[in-house]
């Protein structure tokens, strides 16, 4: 009798702050999408918003990422994850908030090490055009009025326009009102 082989669904995890989600992140996820069946995307530092380094809320970042990933033919779960100041239990904290995943992708050395120490298979993801595809560089362009729209997916441009994201960033970057 022929044995029927059940094919297990493989699921990958990827985390960032996504302030905002940009084409570097999107290129990494597009490539991971070719290797697994599902992706869990963790939105790190989820509790922060309205700060120069963290202008967007977790909910706004969920929408940016979910809409951008619609054109990738893959099931994704986008999960906000608040920081905890305790690296030794950070992987358990992540897992308490996410669907099960089989492996993680990152190029952050600390995240790599924490997954490795927790016994989770982890692969290094490559960097793409890091000088331009960088949250810090994009926020700086928003502040100085340079073009940033070509560095993020179209869906992210639309979300940032809808929420008045650039005006928010400029406002929180101003000194106290005199
Ligand atoms: P910031 O400058 O605000 O820290 P960032 O561009 O580093 O933003 P994060 O959200 O901090 O983006 O990073 C999430 C993950 O994405 C990190 O592991 C980071 O190394 C990776 N990443 C960031 N930029 C790129 C890029 N251009 N190509 C591939 N991966 C990237
Ligand atoms: Mg970063």
Short mmCIF file of N, CA and C and ligand atoms in Angstrom, two decimals:
data_model
loop_
_atom_site.label_atom_id
_atom_site.label_comp_id
_atom_site.label_asym_id
_atom_site.label_seq_id
_atom_site.Cartn_x
_atom_site.Cartn_y
_atom_site.Cartn_z
N UNK A 1 0.83 -1.20 0.00
CA UNK A 1 0.00 0.00 0.00
C UNK A 1 0.87 1.27 0.00
N UNK A 2 0.48 2.18 -0.85
CA UNK A 2 1.28 3.42 -0.90
C UNK A 2 1.02 4.29 0.32
N UNK A 3 2.06 4.77 0.92
CA UNK A 3 1.89 5.63 2.10
C UNK A 3 1.64 7.06 1.67
N UNK A 4 0.62 7.65 2.27
CA UNK A 4 0.35 9.05 1.93
C UNK A 4 1.23 9.94 2.79
N UNK A 5 1.96 10.80 2.12
CA UNK A 5 2.86 11.68 2.88
C UNK A 5 2.14 12.98 3.21
N UNK A 6 2.01 13.30 4.50
CA UNK A 6 1.44 14.60 4.88
C UNK A 6 2.54 15.64 4.74
N UNK A 7 2.28 16.67 3.98
CA UNK A 7 3.29 17.72 3.86
C UNK A 7 3.05 18.75 4.95
N UNK A 8 4.06 18.97 5.80
CA UNK A 8 3.90 19.95 6.87
C UNK A 8 4.05 21.36 6.33
N UNK A 9 3.24 22.23 6.87
CA UNK A 9 3.35 23.62 6.48
C UNK A 9 4.57 24.22 7.19
N UNK A 10 5.43 24.92 6.45
CA UNK A 10 6.58 25.54 7.12
C UNK A 10 6.33 27.04 7.28
N UNK A 11 6.70 27.52 8.43
CA UNK A 11 6.40 28.91 8.78
C UNK A 11 7.66 29.61 9.28
N UNK A 12 7.91 30.80 8.76
CA UNK A 12 9.10 31.58 9.15
C UNK A 12 8.69 32.80 9.96
N UNK A 13 9.63 33.26 10.80
CA UNK A 13 9.40 34.47 11.61
C UNK A 13 10.41 35.53 11.20
N UNK A 14 9.94 36.79 11.16
CA UNK A 14 10.81 37.94 10.82
C UNK A 14 10.37 39.12 11.67
N UNK A 15 11.32 39.80 12.29
CA UNK A 15 10.94 40.91 13.17
C UNK A 15 11.67 42.21 12.82
N UNK A 16 10.98 43.32 13.02
CA UNK A 16 11.59 44.64 12.86
C UNK A 16 10.72 45.65 13.58
N UNK A 17 11.17 46.91 13.64
CA UNK A 17 10.30 47.96 14.20
C UNK A 17 9.42 48.54 13.10
N UNK A 18 9.93 48.50 11.86
CA UNK A 18 9.16 48.94 10.70
C UNK A 18 8.65 50.38 10.86
N UNK A 19 9.56 51.29 11.13
CA UNK A 19 9.24 52.72 11.31
C UNK A 19 9.83 53.53 10.18
N UNK A 20 9.40 53.48 8.95
CA UNK A 20 8.30 52.66 8.45
C UNK A 20 8.81 51.35 7.83
N UNK A 21 7.84 50.51 7.36
CA UNK A 21 8.13 49.32 6.55
C UNK A 21 8.66 49.82 5.20
N UNK A 22 9.86 49.35 4.80
CA UNK A 22 10.45 49.87 3.55
C UNK A 22 10.85 48.76 2.60
N UNK A 23 11.45 49.15 1.45
CA UNK A 23 11.72 48.17 0.39
C UNK A 23 12.83 47.19 0.75
N UNK A 24 13.66 47.53 1.74
CA UNK A 24 14.64 46.54 2.24
C UNK A 24 13.90 45.39 2.91
N UNK A 25 12.98 45.73 3.84
CA UNK A 25 12.17 44.70 4.50
C UNK A 25 11.38 43.90 3.46
N UNK A 26 10.81 44.65 2.48
CA UNK A 26 9.92 44.01 1.51
C UNK A 26 10.69 43.03 0.62
N UNK A 27 11.92 43.39 0.28
CA UNK A 27 12.74 42.49 -0.54
C UNK A 27 13.08 41.22 0.23
N UNK A 28 13.39 41.37 1.53
CA UNK A 28 13.69 40.20 2.36
C UNK A 28 12.44 39.30 2.42
N UNK A 29 11.29 39.88 2.70
CA UNK A 29 10.07 39.06 2.83
C UNK A 29 9.67 38.42 1.50
N UNK A 30 9.89 39.13 0.39
CA UNK A 30 9.57 38.55 -0.92
C UNK A 30 10.42 37.31 -1.16
N UNK A 31 11.68 37.38 -0.72
CA UNK A 31 12.55 36.23 -0.92
C UNK A 31 12.20 35.09 0.05
N UNK A 32 11.87 35.42 1.30
CA UNK A 32 11.47 34.36 2.25
C UNK A 32 10.18 33.68 1.76
N UNK A 33 9.31 34.46 1.13
CA UNK A 33 8.03 33.91 0.65
C UNK A 33 8.24 32.77 -0.35
N UNK A 34 9.38 32.76 -1.01
CA UNK A 34 9.68 31.68 -1.95
C UNK A 34 10.20 30.43 -1.26
N UNK A 35 10.47 30.51 0.03
CA UNK A 35 11.07 29.38 0.74
C UNK A 35 10.14 28.67 1.70
N UNK A 36 9.08 29.35 2.15
CA UNK A 36 8.19 28.77 3.17
C UNK A 36 6.73 28.96 2.75
N UNK A 37 5.82 28.37 3.55
CA UNK A 37 4.38 28.47 3.23
C UNK A 37 3.70 29.64 3.94
N UNK A 38 4.20 29.99 5.12
CA UNK A 38 3.59 31.06 5.91
C UNK A 38 4.70 31.92 6.52
N UNK A 39 4.38 33.19 6.77
CA UNK A 39 5.35 34.06 7.45
C UNK A 39 4.64 34.76 8.61
N UNK A 40 5.29 34.75 9.77
CA UNK A 40 4.84 35.54 10.91
C UNK A 40 5.76 36.76 10.98
N UNK A 41 5.17 37.95 10.94
CA UNK A 41 5.97 39.17 11.02
C UNK A 41 5.71 39.81 12.38
N UNK A 42 6.76 39.94 13.17
CA UNK A 42 6.64 40.56 14.49
C UNK A 42 6.95 42.05 14.37
N UNK A 43 6.06 42.88 14.88
CA UNK A 43 6.32 44.32 14.92
C UNK A 43 6.90 44.63 16.29
N UNK A 44 8.22 44.84 16.32
CA UNK A 44 8.90 45.08 17.59
C UNK A 44 8.67 46.49 18.12
N UNK A 45 9.00 46.70 19.40
CA UNK A 45 8.79 48.00 20.06
C UNK A 45 7.38 48.50 19.77
N UNK A 46 6.42 47.58 19.89
CA UNK A 46 5.04 47.87 19.47
C UNK A 46 4.40 48.98 20.29
N UNK A 47 4.85 49.15 21.52
CA UNK A 47 4.18 50.12 22.40
C UNK A 47 4.53 51.56 22.07
N UNK A 48 5.57 51.77 21.24
CA UNK A 48 6.02 53.14 20.98
C UNK A 48 5.35 53.75 19.76
N UNK A 49 5.07 55.04 19.83
CA UNK A 49 4.60 55.82 18.68
C UNK A 49 4.83 57.29 19.02
N UNK A 50 4.62 58.14 18.03
CA UNK A 50 4.73 59.59 18.25
C UNK A 50 6.09 60.00 18.84
N UNK A 51 7.14 59.28 18.41
CA UNK A 51 8.51 59.65 18.77
C UNK A 51 9.30 59.76 17.48
N UNK A 52 10.38 60.53 17.49
CA UNK A 52 11.14 60.72 16.24
C UNK A 52 11.64 59.38 15.71
N UNK A 53 12.10 58.51 16.61
CA UNK A 53 12.59 57.20 16.16
C UNK A 53 11.45 56.20 15.92
N UNK A 54 10.31 56.46 16.52
CA UNK A 54 9.15 55.55 16.43
C UNK A 54 7.87 56.34 16.18
N UNK A 55 7.73 56.93 14.98
CA UNK A 55 6.58 57.81 14.77
C UNK A 55 5.23 57.10 14.65
N UNK A 56 5.21 55.85 14.20
CA UNK A 56 3.95 55.20 13.83
C UNK A 56 3.49 54.19 14.88
N UNK A 57 2.18 54.11 15.07
CA UNK A 57 1.64 53.18 16.07
C UNK A 57 1.75 51.74 15.55
N UNK A 58 1.56 50.79 16.46
CA UNK A 58 1.58 49.38 16.04
C UNK A 58 0.48 49.14 15.01
N UNK A 59 -0.70 49.71 15.25
CA UNK A 59 -1.83 49.50 14.31
C UNK A 59 -1.52 50.05 12.93
N UNK A 60 -0.89 51.23 12.88
CA UNK A 60 -0.53 51.81 11.57
C UNK A 60 0.49 50.93 10.87
N UNK A 61 1.42 50.38 11.63
CA UNK A 61 2.43 49.50 11.03
C UNK A 61 1.82 48.18 10.57
N UNK A 62 0.82 47.68 11.30
CA UNK A 62 0.11 46.47 10.86
C UNK A 62 -0.51 46.72 9.48
N UNK A 63 -1.14 47.87 9.31
CA UNK A 63 -1.80 48.17 8.03
C UNK A 63 -0.76 48.33 6.91
N UNK A 64 0.34 49.06 7.20
CA UNK A 64 1.40 49.23 6.18
C UNK A 64 1.87 47.87 5.66
N UNK A 65 2.15 46.98 6.61
CA UNK A 65 2.75 45.68 6.23
C UNK A 65 1.69 44.79 5.56
N UNK A 66 0.50 44.70 6.16
CA UNK A 66 -0.53 43.81 5.61
C UNK A 66 -0.89 44.22 4.19
N UNK A 67 -1.05 45.50 3.94
CA UNK A 67 -1.41 45.94 2.58
C UNK A 67 -0.26 45.70 1.61
N UNK A 68 0.99 45.93 2.06
CA UNK A 68 2.14 45.73 1.16
C UNK A 68 2.31 44.27 0.78
N UNK A 69 1.91 43.37 1.70
CA UNK A 69 2.15 41.95 1.45
C UNK A 69 1.04 41.29 0.65
N UNK A 70 -0.02 42.06 0.34
CA UNK A 70 -1.12 41.48 -0.42
C UNK A 70 -0.67 40.92 -1.76
N UNK A 71 0.32 41.57 -2.39
CA UNK A 71 0.73 41.07 -3.71
C UNK A 71 1.72 39.90 -3.63
N UNK A 72 2.17 39.55 -2.41
CA UNK A 72 2.97 38.31 -2.29
C UNK A 72 1.98 37.17 -2.08
N UNK A 73 2.17 36.09 -2.81
CA UNK A 73 1.20 34.99 -2.73
C UNK A 73 1.56 34.09 -1.54
N UNK A 74 1.33 34.61 -0.33
CA UNK A 74 1.69 33.83 0.85
C UNK A 74 0.83 34.25 2.03
N UNK A 75 0.56 33.29 2.94
CA UNK A 75 -0.21 33.64 4.14
C UNK A 75 0.72 34.30 5.15
N UNK A 76 0.29 35.45 5.67
CA UNK A 76 1.10 36.19 6.63
C UNK A 76 0.28 36.53 7.86
N UNK A 77 0.93 36.54 9.00
CA UNK A 77 0.32 37.00 10.24
C UNK A 77 1.20 38.14 10.75
N UNK A 78 0.59 39.30 11.00
CA UNK A 78 1.37 40.45 11.46
C UNK A 78 1.02 40.71 12.92
N UNK A 79 2.00 40.54 13.81
CA UNK A 79 1.73 40.53 15.25
C UNK A 79 2.55 41.59 15.98
N UNK A 80 1.92 42.58 16.60
CA UNK A 80 2.68 43.54 17.41
C UNK A 80 3.27 42.88 18.66
N UNK A 81 4.51 43.22 18.96
CA UNK A 81 5.19 42.65 20.12
C UNK A 81 5.86 43.78 20.92
N UNK A 82 5.42 43.96 22.15
CA UNK A 82 6.02 45.01 22.99
C UNK A 82 7.41 44.57 23.45
N UNK A 83 8.26 45.56 23.74
CA UNK A 83 9.60 45.24 24.26
C UNK A 83 9.48 44.71 25.69
N UNK A 84 10.36 43.78 26.03
CA UNK A 84 10.56 43.49 27.45
C UNK A 84 12.05 43.68 27.70
N UNK A 85 12.41 44.17 28.83
CA UNK A 85 13.82 44.47 29.09
C UNK A 85 14.49 43.24 29.70
N UNK A 86 14.36 42.09 29.06
CA UNK A 86 14.94 40.87 29.62
C UNK A 86 15.25 39.91 28.46
N UNK A 87 16.45 40.07 27.91
CA UNK A 87 16.79 39.31 26.70
C UNK A 87 16.72 37.80 26.89
N UNK A 88 17.03 37.33 28.11
CA UNK A 88 17.10 35.88 28.33
C UNK A 88 15.76 35.19 28.11
N UNK A 89 14.66 35.91 28.25
CA UNK A 89 13.35 35.28 28.03
C UNK A 89 12.60 35.90 26.85
N UNK A 90 13.33 36.65 26.02
CA UNK A 90 12.68 37.37 24.92
C UNK A 90 12.05 36.42 23.90
N UNK A 91 12.72 35.31 23.58
CA UNK A 91 12.16 34.38 22.58
C UNK A 91 10.83 33.79 23.10
N UNK A 92 10.78 33.45 24.39
CA UNK A 92 9.51 32.93 24.96
C UNK A 92 8.43 34.00 24.89
N UNK A 93 8.81 35.24 25.16
CA UNK A 93 7.87 36.36 25.06
C UNK A 93 7.31 36.46 23.64
N UNK A 94 8.20 36.39 22.64
CA UNK A 94 7.76 36.44 21.24
C UNK A 94 6.80 35.29 20.97
N UNK A 95 7.20 34.08 21.38
CA UNK A 95 6.39 32.90 21.07
C UNK A 95 5.03 32.94 21.76
N UNK A 96 4.96 33.66 22.89
CA UNK A 96 3.68 33.75 23.60
C UNK A 96 2.68 34.62 22.83
N UNK A 97 3.20 35.39 21.86
CA UNK A 97 2.33 36.32 21.12
C UNK A 97 2.06 35.86 19.68
N UNK A 98 2.78 34.86 19.20
CA UNK A 98 2.72 34.53 17.76
C UNK A 98 2.18 33.13 17.51
N UNK A 99 1.71 32.89 16.28
CA UNK A 99 1.47 31.49 15.87
C UNK A 99 2.80 30.74 15.87
N UNK A 100 2.72 29.42 15.87
CA UNK A 100 3.94 28.61 15.83
C UNK A 100 4.75 28.92 14.57
N UNK A 101 6.08 29.01 14.72
CA UNK A 101 6.95 29.12 13.54
C UNK A 101 8.10 28.14 13.68
N UNK A 102 8.66 27.75 12.52
CA UNK A 102 9.71 26.71 12.50
C UNK A 102 11.11 27.27 12.48
N UNK A 103 11.25 28.46 11.91
CA UNK A 103 12.58 29.07 11.84
C UNK A 103 12.44 30.58 11.78
N UNK A 104 13.52 31.26 12.12
CA UNK A 104 13.52 32.73 12.10
C UNK A 104 14.56 33.20 11.10
N UNK A 105 14.30 34.35 10.49
CA UNK A 105 15.26 35.02 9.61
C UNK A 105 15.60 36.37 10.23
N UNK A 106 16.88 36.68 10.32
CA UNK A 106 17.28 38.00 10.83
C UNK A 106 18.71 38.30 10.41
N UNK A 107 19.06 39.59 10.38
CA UNK A 107 20.49 39.90 10.29
C UNK A 107 20.92 40.73 11.49
N UNK A 108 20.06 40.76 12.50
CA UNK A 108 20.42 41.44 13.75
C UNK A 108 21.16 40.44 14.65
N UNK A 109 22.43 40.76 15.02
CA UNK A 109 23.24 39.78 15.76
C UNK A 109 22.62 39.36 17.09
N UNK A 110 21.99 40.29 17.81
CA UNK A 110 21.38 39.93 19.10
C UNK A 110 20.19 38.99 18.89
N UNK A 111 19.33 39.34 17.94
CA UNK A 111 18.15 38.49 17.66
C UNK A 111 18.62 37.11 17.21
N UNK A 112 19.66 37.08 16.37
CA UNK A 112 20.22 35.80 15.89
C UNK A 112 20.65 34.96 17.09
N UNK A 113 21.40 35.58 17.98
CA UNK A 113 21.95 34.88 19.15
C UNK A 113 20.84 34.37 20.08
N UNK A 114 19.81 35.21 20.29
CA UNK A 114 18.74 34.82 21.21
C UNK A 114 17.96 33.62 20.67
N UNK A 115 17.70 33.60 19.36
CA UNK A 115 17.00 32.45 18.77
C UNK A 115 17.88 31.20 18.85
N UNK A 116 19.15 31.39 18.54
CA UNK A 116 20.08 30.25 18.58
C UNK A 116 20.12 29.65 19.99
N UNK A 117 20.25 30.52 21.00
CA UNK A 117 20.31 30.05 22.39
C UNK A 117 19.03 29.35 22.80
N UNK A 118 17.90 29.76 22.20
CA UNK A 118 16.61 29.15 22.54
C UNK A 118 16.36 27.88 21.72
N UNK A 119 17.31 27.52 20.85
CA UNK A 119 17.17 26.27 20.06
C UNK A 119 16.25 26.41 18.86
N UNK A 120 16.00 27.65 18.43
CA UNK A 120 15.16 27.87 17.24
C UNK A 120 16.08 28.00 16.03
N UNK A 121 15.85 27.23 14.96
CA UNK A 121 16.68 27.39 13.76
C UNK A 121 16.60 28.83 13.26
N UNK A 122 17.75 29.41 12.90
CA UNK A 122 17.74 30.80 12.48
C UNK A 122 18.65 30.99 11.27
N UNK A 123 18.18 31.73 10.29
CA UNK A 123 18.96 31.99 9.08
C UNK A 123 19.23 33.47 8.96
N UNK A 124 20.39 33.80 8.39
CA UNK A 124 20.76 35.20 8.23
C UNK A 124 20.12 35.75 6.95
N UNK A 125 19.44 36.89 7.07
CA UNK A 125 18.83 37.49 5.88
C UNK A 125 19.79 38.55 5.33
N UNK A 126 19.83 38.70 4.00
CA UNK A 126 20.77 39.67 3.40
C UNK A 126 20.27 41.11 3.52
N UNK A 127 21.17 42.07 3.37
CA UNK A 127 20.83 43.50 3.36
C UNK A 127 20.71 43.98 1.92
N UNK A 128 19.74 44.80 1.64
CA UNK A 128 19.59 45.38 0.30
C UNK A 128 19.72 46.90 0.36
N UNK A 129 20.63 47.46 -0.42
CA UNK A 129 20.79 48.92 -0.56
C UNK A 129 20.58 49.64 0.77
N UNK A 130 21.36 49.20 1.76
CA UNK A 130 21.17 49.67 3.13
C UNK A 130 21.29 51.19 3.29
N UNK A 131 22.11 51.83 2.40
CA UNK A 131 22.26 53.29 2.54
C UNK A 131 20.93 54.01 2.33
N UNK A 132 20.08 53.46 1.43
CA UNK A 132 18.80 54.11 1.13
C UNK A 132 17.63 53.44 1.84
N UNK A 133 17.63 52.09 1.82
CA UNK A 133 16.52 51.36 2.44
C UNK A 133 16.81 51.24 3.93
N UNK A 134 16.53 52.28 4.65
CA UNK A 134 16.83 52.36 6.08
C UNK A 134 15.77 53.24 6.73
N UNK A 135 15.18 52.75 7.80
CA UNK A 135 14.16 53.53 8.50
C UNK A 135 14.68 54.90 8.91
N UNK A 136 15.90 54.92 9.45
CA UNK A 136 16.50 56.18 9.91
C UNK A 136 16.65 57.16 8.73
N UNK A 137 17.16 56.67 7.61
CA UNK A 137 17.37 57.53 6.43
C UNK A 137 16.03 58.04 5.90
N UNK A 138 15.01 57.20 5.92
CA UNK A 138 13.69 57.59 5.40
C UNK A 138 13.05 58.64 6.31
N UNK A 139 13.14 58.46 7.63
CA UNK A 139 12.58 59.47 8.56
C UNK A 139 13.30 60.80 8.40
N UNK A 140 14.61 60.72 8.15
CA UNK A 140 15.40 61.95 7.95
C UNK A 140 14.92 62.68 6.69
N UNK A 141 14.67 61.93 5.63
CA UNK A 141 14.17 62.55 4.39
C UNK A 141 12.80 63.17 4.61
N UNK A 142 11.95 62.51 5.38
CA UNK A 142 10.62 63.08 5.67
C UNK A 142 10.77 64.42 6.39
N UNK A 143 11.75 64.49 7.28
CA UNK A 143 11.96 65.71 8.05
C UNK A 143 12.51 66.85 7.19
N UNK A 144 13.40 66.49 6.25
CA UNK A 144 14.06 67.55 5.47
C UNK A 144 13.31 67.85 4.18
N UNK A 145 12.25 67.08 3.88
CA UNK A 145 11.46 67.37 2.69
C UNK A 145 12.02 66.73 1.42
N UNK A 146 12.97 65.80 1.58
CA UNK A 146 13.48 65.09 0.39
C UNK A 146 12.53 63.96 0.02
N UNK A 147 12.71 63.43 -1.21
CA UNK A 147 11.83 62.36 -1.68
C UNK A 147 12.12 61.06 -0.90
N UNK A 148 11.08 60.48 -0.31
CA UNK A 148 11.20 59.21 0.42
C UNK A 148 10.27 58.16 -0.16
N UNK A 149 9.31 58.62 -0.99
CA UNK A 149 8.23 57.74 -1.46
C UNK A 149 8.73 56.58 -2.32
N UNK A 150 9.93 56.76 -2.96
CA UNK A 150 10.48 55.70 -3.81
C UNK A 150 11.19 54.62 -3.00
N UNK A 151 11.24 54.78 -1.67
CA UNK A 151 11.99 53.84 -0.82
C UNK A 151 11.10 52.89 -0.05
N UNK A 152 9.78 53.05 -0.23
CA UNK A 152 8.81 52.19 0.49
C UNK A 152 7.79 51.67 -0.52
N UNK A 153 7.08 50.56 -0.21
CA UNK A 153 6.03 50.09 -1.12
C UNK A 153 4.93 51.16 -1.27
N UNK A 154 4.23 51.15 -2.41
CA UNK A 154 3.16 52.14 -2.66
C UNK A 154 2.13 52.15 -1.54
N UNK A 155 1.81 50.96 -1.02
CA UNK A 155 0.79 50.86 0.04
C UNK A 155 1.23 51.66 1.27
N UNK A 156 2.53 51.71 1.52
CA UNK A 156 3.04 52.44 2.69
C UNK A 156 2.92 53.95 2.46
N UNK A 157 3.19 54.38 1.22
CA UNK A 157 3.01 55.81 0.89
C UNK A 157 1.57 56.20 1.19
N UNK A 158 0.63 55.35 0.77
CA UNK A 158 -0.80 55.68 0.96
C UNK A 158 -1.16 55.75 2.43
N UNK A 159 -0.69 54.79 3.23
CA UNK A 159 -1.00 54.80 4.67
C UNK A 159 -0.43 56.06 5.32
N UNK A 160 0.81 56.40 4.99
CA UNK A 160 1.45 57.57 5.62
C UNK A 160 0.71 58.85 5.21
N UNK A 161 0.24 58.89 3.96
CA UNK A 161 -0.57 60.05 3.54
C UNK A 161 -1.88 60.10 4.31
N UNK A 162 -2.55 58.94 4.41
CA UNK A 162 -3.87 58.88 5.10
C UNK A 162 -3.78 59.38 6.54
N UNK A 163 -2.70 59.05 7.23
CA UNK A 163 -2.60 59.38 8.66
C UNK A 163 -1.85 60.70 8.89
N UNK A 164 -1.43 61.36 7.84
CA UNK A 164 -0.67 62.60 8.00
C UNK A 164 0.65 62.34 8.70
N UNK A 165 1.31 61.27 8.29
CA UNK A 165 2.51 60.81 8.99
C UNK A 165 3.68 61.77 8.94
N UNK A 166 3.87 62.44 7.80
CA UNK A 166 5.02 63.34 7.68
C UNK A 166 4.82 64.56 8.56
N UNK A 167 3.60 65.09 8.57
CA UNK A 167 3.31 66.26 9.42
C UNK A 167 3.48 65.88 10.89
N UNK A 168 3.06 64.67 11.24
CA UNK A 168 3.24 64.21 12.64
C UNK A 168 4.71 64.18 13.02
N UNK A 169 5.52 63.59 12.13
CA UNK A 169 6.94 63.46 12.43
C UNK A 169 7.57 64.85 12.60
N UNK A 170 7.20 65.76 11.69
CA UNK A 170 7.79 67.12 11.78
C UNK A 170 7.35 67.81 13.05
N UNK A 171 6.12 67.57 13.45
CA UNK A 171 5.61 68.23 14.65
C UNK A 171 6.32 67.70 15.90
N UNK A 172 6.50 66.39 15.99
CA UNK A 172 7.14 65.87 17.20
C UNK A 172 8.64 66.17 17.23
N UNK A 173 9.19 66.54 16.06
CA UNK A 173 10.61 66.88 16.02
C UNK A 173 10.86 68.34 16.40
N UNK A 174 9.79 69.13 16.50
CA UNK A 174 9.97 70.56 16.81
C UNK A 174 10.30 70.77 18.28
N UNK A 175 10.94 71.88 18.55
CA UNK A 175 11.20 72.28 19.93
C UNK A 175 9.87 72.64 20.60
N UNK A 176 9.91 72.81 21.90
CA UNK A 176 8.72 73.27 22.62
C UNK A 176 8.17 74.53 21.99
N UNK A 177 6.84 74.61 21.98
CA UNK A 177 6.22 75.81 21.43
C UNK A 177 6.55 76.99 22.35
N UNK A 178 6.96 78.07 21.72
CA UNK A 178 7.37 79.23 22.53
C UNK A 178 6.19 80.08 22.97
P1 LIG B 1 15.82 52.00 11.79
O1 LIG B 1 16.85 52.78 11.04
O2 LIG B 1 14.66 52.78 12.28
O3 LIG B 1 16.42 51.11 12.87
P2 LIG B 1 15.76 49.82 9.91
O4 LIG B 1 15.84 50.19 8.46
O5 LIG B 1 17.01 49.30 10.56
O6 LIG B 1 15.14 51.04 10.70
P3 LIG B 1 14.20 47.97 11.39
O7 LIG B 1 12.72 47.98 11.43
O8 LIG B 1 14.97 48.45 12.56
O9 LIG B 1 14.61 48.78 10.06
O10 LIG B 1 14.81 46.58 11.00
C1 LIG B 1 14.15 45.38 10.96
C2 LIG B 1 15.05 44.36 10.35
O11 LIG B 1 15.18 44.64 8.97
C3 LIG B 1 16.46 44.35 10.94
O12 LIG B 1 16.90 43.03 11.17
C4 LIG B 1 17.27 45.01 9.85
O13 LIG B 1 18.60 44.56 9.81
C5 LIG B 1 16.51 44.61 8.59
N1 LIG B 1 16.75 45.57 7.53
C6 LIG B 1 16.77 46.90 7.67
N2 LIG B 1 17.10 47.49 6.51
C7 LIG B 1 17.28 46.49 5.60
C8 LIG B 1 17.65 46.46 4.23
N3 LIG B 1 17.92 47.57 3.54
N4 LIG B 1 17.73 45.24 3.62
C9 LIG B 1 17.48 44.12 4.32
N5 LIG B 1 17.14 44.08 5.62
C10 LIG B 1 17.03 45.25 6.26
MG1 LIG B 2 17.15 49.09 12.73
#
